[in-house]
CSV table of C-alpha atoms in Angstrom, one decimal:
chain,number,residue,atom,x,y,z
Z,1,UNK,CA,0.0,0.0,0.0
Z,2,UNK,CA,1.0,3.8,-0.9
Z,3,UNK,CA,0.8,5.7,1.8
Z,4,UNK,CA,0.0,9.3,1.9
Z,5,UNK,CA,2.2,12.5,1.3
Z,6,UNK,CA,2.1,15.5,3.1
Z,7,UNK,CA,1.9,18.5,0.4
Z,8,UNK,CA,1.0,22.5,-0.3
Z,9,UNK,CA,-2.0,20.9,-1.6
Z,10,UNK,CA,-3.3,19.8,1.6
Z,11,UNK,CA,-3.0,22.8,3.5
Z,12,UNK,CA,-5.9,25.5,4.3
Z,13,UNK,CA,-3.8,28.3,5.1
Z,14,UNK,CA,-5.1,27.9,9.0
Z,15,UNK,CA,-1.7,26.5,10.8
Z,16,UNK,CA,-4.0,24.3,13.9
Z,17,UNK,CA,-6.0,23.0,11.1
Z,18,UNK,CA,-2.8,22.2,8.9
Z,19,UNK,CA,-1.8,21.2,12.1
Z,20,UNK,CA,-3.8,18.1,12.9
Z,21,UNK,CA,-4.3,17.3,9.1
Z,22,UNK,CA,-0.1,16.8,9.0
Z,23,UNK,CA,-0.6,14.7,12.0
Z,24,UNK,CA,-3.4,12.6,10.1
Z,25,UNK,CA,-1.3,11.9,7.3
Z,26,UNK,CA,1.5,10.5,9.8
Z,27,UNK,CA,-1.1,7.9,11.8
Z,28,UNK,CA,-2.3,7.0,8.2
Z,29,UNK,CA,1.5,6.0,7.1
Z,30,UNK,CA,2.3,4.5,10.1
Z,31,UNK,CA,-0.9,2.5,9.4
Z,32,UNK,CA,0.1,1.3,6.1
Z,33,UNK,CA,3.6,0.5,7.0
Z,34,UNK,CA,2.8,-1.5,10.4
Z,35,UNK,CA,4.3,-4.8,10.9
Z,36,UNK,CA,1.2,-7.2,10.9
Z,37,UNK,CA,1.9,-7.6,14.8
Z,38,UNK,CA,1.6,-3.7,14.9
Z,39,UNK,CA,-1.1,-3.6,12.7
Z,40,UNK,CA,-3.9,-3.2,16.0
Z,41,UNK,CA,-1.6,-0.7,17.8
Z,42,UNK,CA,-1.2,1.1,14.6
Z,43,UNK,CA,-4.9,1.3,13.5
Z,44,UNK,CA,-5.8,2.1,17.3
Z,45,UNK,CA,-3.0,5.3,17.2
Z,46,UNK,CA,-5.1,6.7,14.1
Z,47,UNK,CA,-8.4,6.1,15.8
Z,48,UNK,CA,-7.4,7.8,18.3
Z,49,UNK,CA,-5.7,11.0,16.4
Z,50,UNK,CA,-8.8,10.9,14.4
Z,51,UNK,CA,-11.3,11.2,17.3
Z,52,UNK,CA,-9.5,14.5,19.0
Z,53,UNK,CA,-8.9,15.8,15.1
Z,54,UNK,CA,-12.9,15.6,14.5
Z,55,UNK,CA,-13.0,16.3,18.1
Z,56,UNK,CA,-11.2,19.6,17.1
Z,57,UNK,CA,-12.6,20.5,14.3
Z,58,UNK,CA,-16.0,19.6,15.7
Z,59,UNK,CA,-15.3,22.7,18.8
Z,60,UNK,CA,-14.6,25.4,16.1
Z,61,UNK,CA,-18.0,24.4,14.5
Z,62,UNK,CA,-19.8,24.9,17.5
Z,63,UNK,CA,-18.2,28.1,18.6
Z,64,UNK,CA,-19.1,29.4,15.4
Z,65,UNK,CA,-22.3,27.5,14.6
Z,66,UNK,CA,-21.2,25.8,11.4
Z,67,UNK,CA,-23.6,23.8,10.1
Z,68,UNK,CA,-23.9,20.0,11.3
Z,69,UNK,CA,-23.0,18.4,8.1
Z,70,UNK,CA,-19.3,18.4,8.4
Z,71,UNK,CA,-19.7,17.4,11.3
Z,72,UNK,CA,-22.2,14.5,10.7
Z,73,UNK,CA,-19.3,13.1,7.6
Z,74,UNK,CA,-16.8,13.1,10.8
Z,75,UNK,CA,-19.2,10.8,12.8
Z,76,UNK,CA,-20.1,8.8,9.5
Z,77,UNK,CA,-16.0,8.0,9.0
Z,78,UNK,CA,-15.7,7.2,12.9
Z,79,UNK,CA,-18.3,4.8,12.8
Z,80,UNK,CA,-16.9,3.3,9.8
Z,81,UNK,CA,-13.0,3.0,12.0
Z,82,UNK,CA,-14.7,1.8,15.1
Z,83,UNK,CA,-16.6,-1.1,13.0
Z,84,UNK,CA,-14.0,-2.0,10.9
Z,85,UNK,CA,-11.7,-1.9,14.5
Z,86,UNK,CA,-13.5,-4.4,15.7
Z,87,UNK,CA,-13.4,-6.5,12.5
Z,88,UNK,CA,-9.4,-6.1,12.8
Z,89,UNK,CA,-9.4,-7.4,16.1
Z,90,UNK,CA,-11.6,-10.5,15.1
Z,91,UNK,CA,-9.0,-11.9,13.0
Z,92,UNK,CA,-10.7,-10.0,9.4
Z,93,UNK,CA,-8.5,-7.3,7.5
Z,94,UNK,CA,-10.7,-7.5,4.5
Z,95,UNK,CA,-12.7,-4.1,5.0
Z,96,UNK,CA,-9.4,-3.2,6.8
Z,97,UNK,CA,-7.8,-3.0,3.3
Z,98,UNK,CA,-10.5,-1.3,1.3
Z,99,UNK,CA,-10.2,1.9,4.4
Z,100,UNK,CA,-6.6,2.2,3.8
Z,101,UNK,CA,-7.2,1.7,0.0
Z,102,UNK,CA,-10.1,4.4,0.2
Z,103,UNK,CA,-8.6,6.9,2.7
Z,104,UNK,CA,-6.5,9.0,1.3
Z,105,UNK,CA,-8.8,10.0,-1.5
Z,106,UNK,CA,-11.3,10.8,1.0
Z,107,UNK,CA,-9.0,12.9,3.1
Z,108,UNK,CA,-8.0,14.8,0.3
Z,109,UNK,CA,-11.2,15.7,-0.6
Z,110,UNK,CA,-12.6,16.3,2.9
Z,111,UNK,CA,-9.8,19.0,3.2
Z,112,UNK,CA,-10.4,20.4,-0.2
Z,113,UNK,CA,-14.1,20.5,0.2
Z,114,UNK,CA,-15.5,20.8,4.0
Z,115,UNK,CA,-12.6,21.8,6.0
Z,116,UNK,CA,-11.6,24.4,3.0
Z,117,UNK,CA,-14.7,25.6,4.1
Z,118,UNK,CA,-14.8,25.6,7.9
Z,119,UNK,CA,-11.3,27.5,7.0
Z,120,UNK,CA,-12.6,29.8,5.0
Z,121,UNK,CA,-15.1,30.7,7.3
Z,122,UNK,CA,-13.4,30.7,10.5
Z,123,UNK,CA,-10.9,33.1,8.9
Z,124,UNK,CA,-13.8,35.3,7.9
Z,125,UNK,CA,-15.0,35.8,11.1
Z,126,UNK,CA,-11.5,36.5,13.0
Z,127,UNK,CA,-11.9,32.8,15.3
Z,128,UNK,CA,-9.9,33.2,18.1
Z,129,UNK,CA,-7.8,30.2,18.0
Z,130,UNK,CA,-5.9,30.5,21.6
Z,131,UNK,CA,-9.3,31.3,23.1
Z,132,UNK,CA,-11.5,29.0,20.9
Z,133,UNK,CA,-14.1,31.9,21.1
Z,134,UNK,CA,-15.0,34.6,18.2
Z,135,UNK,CA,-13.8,37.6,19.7
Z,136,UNK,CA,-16.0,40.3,20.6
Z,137,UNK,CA,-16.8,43.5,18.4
Z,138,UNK,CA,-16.3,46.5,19.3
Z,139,UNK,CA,-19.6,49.1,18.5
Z,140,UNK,CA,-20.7,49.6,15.2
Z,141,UNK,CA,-18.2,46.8,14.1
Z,142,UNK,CA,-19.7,43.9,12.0
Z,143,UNK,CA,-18.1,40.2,11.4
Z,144,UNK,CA,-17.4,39.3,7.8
Z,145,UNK,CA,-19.9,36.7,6.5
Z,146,UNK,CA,-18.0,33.6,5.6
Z,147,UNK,CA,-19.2,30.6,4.2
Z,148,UNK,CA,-22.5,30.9,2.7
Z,149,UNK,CA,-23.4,27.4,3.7
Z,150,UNK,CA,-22.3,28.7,7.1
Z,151,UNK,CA,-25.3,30.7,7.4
Z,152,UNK,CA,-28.1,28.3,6.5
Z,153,UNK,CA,-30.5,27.1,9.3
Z,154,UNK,CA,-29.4,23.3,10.3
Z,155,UNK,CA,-32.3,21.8,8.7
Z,156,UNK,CA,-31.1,23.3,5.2
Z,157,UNK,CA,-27.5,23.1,5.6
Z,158,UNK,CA,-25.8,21.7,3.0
Z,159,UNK,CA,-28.6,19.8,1.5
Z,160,UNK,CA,-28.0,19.7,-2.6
Z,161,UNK,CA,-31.3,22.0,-3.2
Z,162,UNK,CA,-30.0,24.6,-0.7
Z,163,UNK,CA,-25.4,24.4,-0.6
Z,164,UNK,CA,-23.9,25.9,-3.2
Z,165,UNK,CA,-1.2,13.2,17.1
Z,166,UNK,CA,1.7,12.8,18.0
Z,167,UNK,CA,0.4,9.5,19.3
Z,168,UNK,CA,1.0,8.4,15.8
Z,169,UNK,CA,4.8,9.3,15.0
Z,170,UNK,CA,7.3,6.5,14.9
């Protein structure tokens, strides 16, 4: 298996969200080039990462309030790892395979697409990082309007009608 390459092309121009997404791509190649005795521990490490990435991601979304459909994909590609986890553990690599087959071109386009997005719009509104907070404005000041999706209700968000670790290293 190939594993993944950290590039230009995978960056959002936000340096925590860069962050963690440089950090994916390690727990994915260490993944792919386990030992099949450290396959488990391997898999677990990018579990893991993955969880306090979406985790992440997930808080800005909420400080903000994003719409839930990024966050719904990150649940979706959880539930997918913890299934397939247990499938691992049972002795069965076959849907094993097909995720690290399949990852990588998801990733790529979940950073292109959603989180290019939640970027976008976190930027646009002057997100407070350190504080996790937007900051307040001062009178008379408005917030820039981000992401257009950003600013649907939850029950339209995103719909096609409506949208135009270091645990991991070694």
């Amino acid at each position: 298996m190939t594993g993944l390459v950290w590039s230009e092309a995978l960056e959002n121009k936000l340096e925590p969200m860069d962050a963690t997404h440089r950090e994916f791509v390690t727990c994915y190649n260490a993944v792919v080039e386990a030992a099949p005795e450290q396959l488990l521990a391997a898999f677990d490490a990018l579990i893991a990462h993955t969880e306090e990435h979406f985790a992440l991601e997930n808080g800005w979304m909420e400080a903000v309030d994003f719409p839930g459909c990024h966050r719904a994909e990150h649940d979706r590609v959880l539930a997918v790892m913890y299934d397939i986890r247990k499938r691992v553990a049972g002795g069965d690599t076959f849907f094993f395979r097909r995720l690290v087959e399949e990852l990588p071109a998801w990733f790529r386009n979940h950073v292109d697409g959603m989180d290019a997005a939640l970027a976008f719009h976190l930027q646009s509104v002057g997100f407070d990082f350190e504080a996790g907070v937007l900051p307040a404005l001062a009178e008379g000041e408005q917030r820039g309007e981000g992401c257009a999706c950003a600013s649907l209700s939850a029950e339209s968000a995103c719909q096609p009608e409506t949208a135009r670790s270091s645990a991991c290293s070694g």
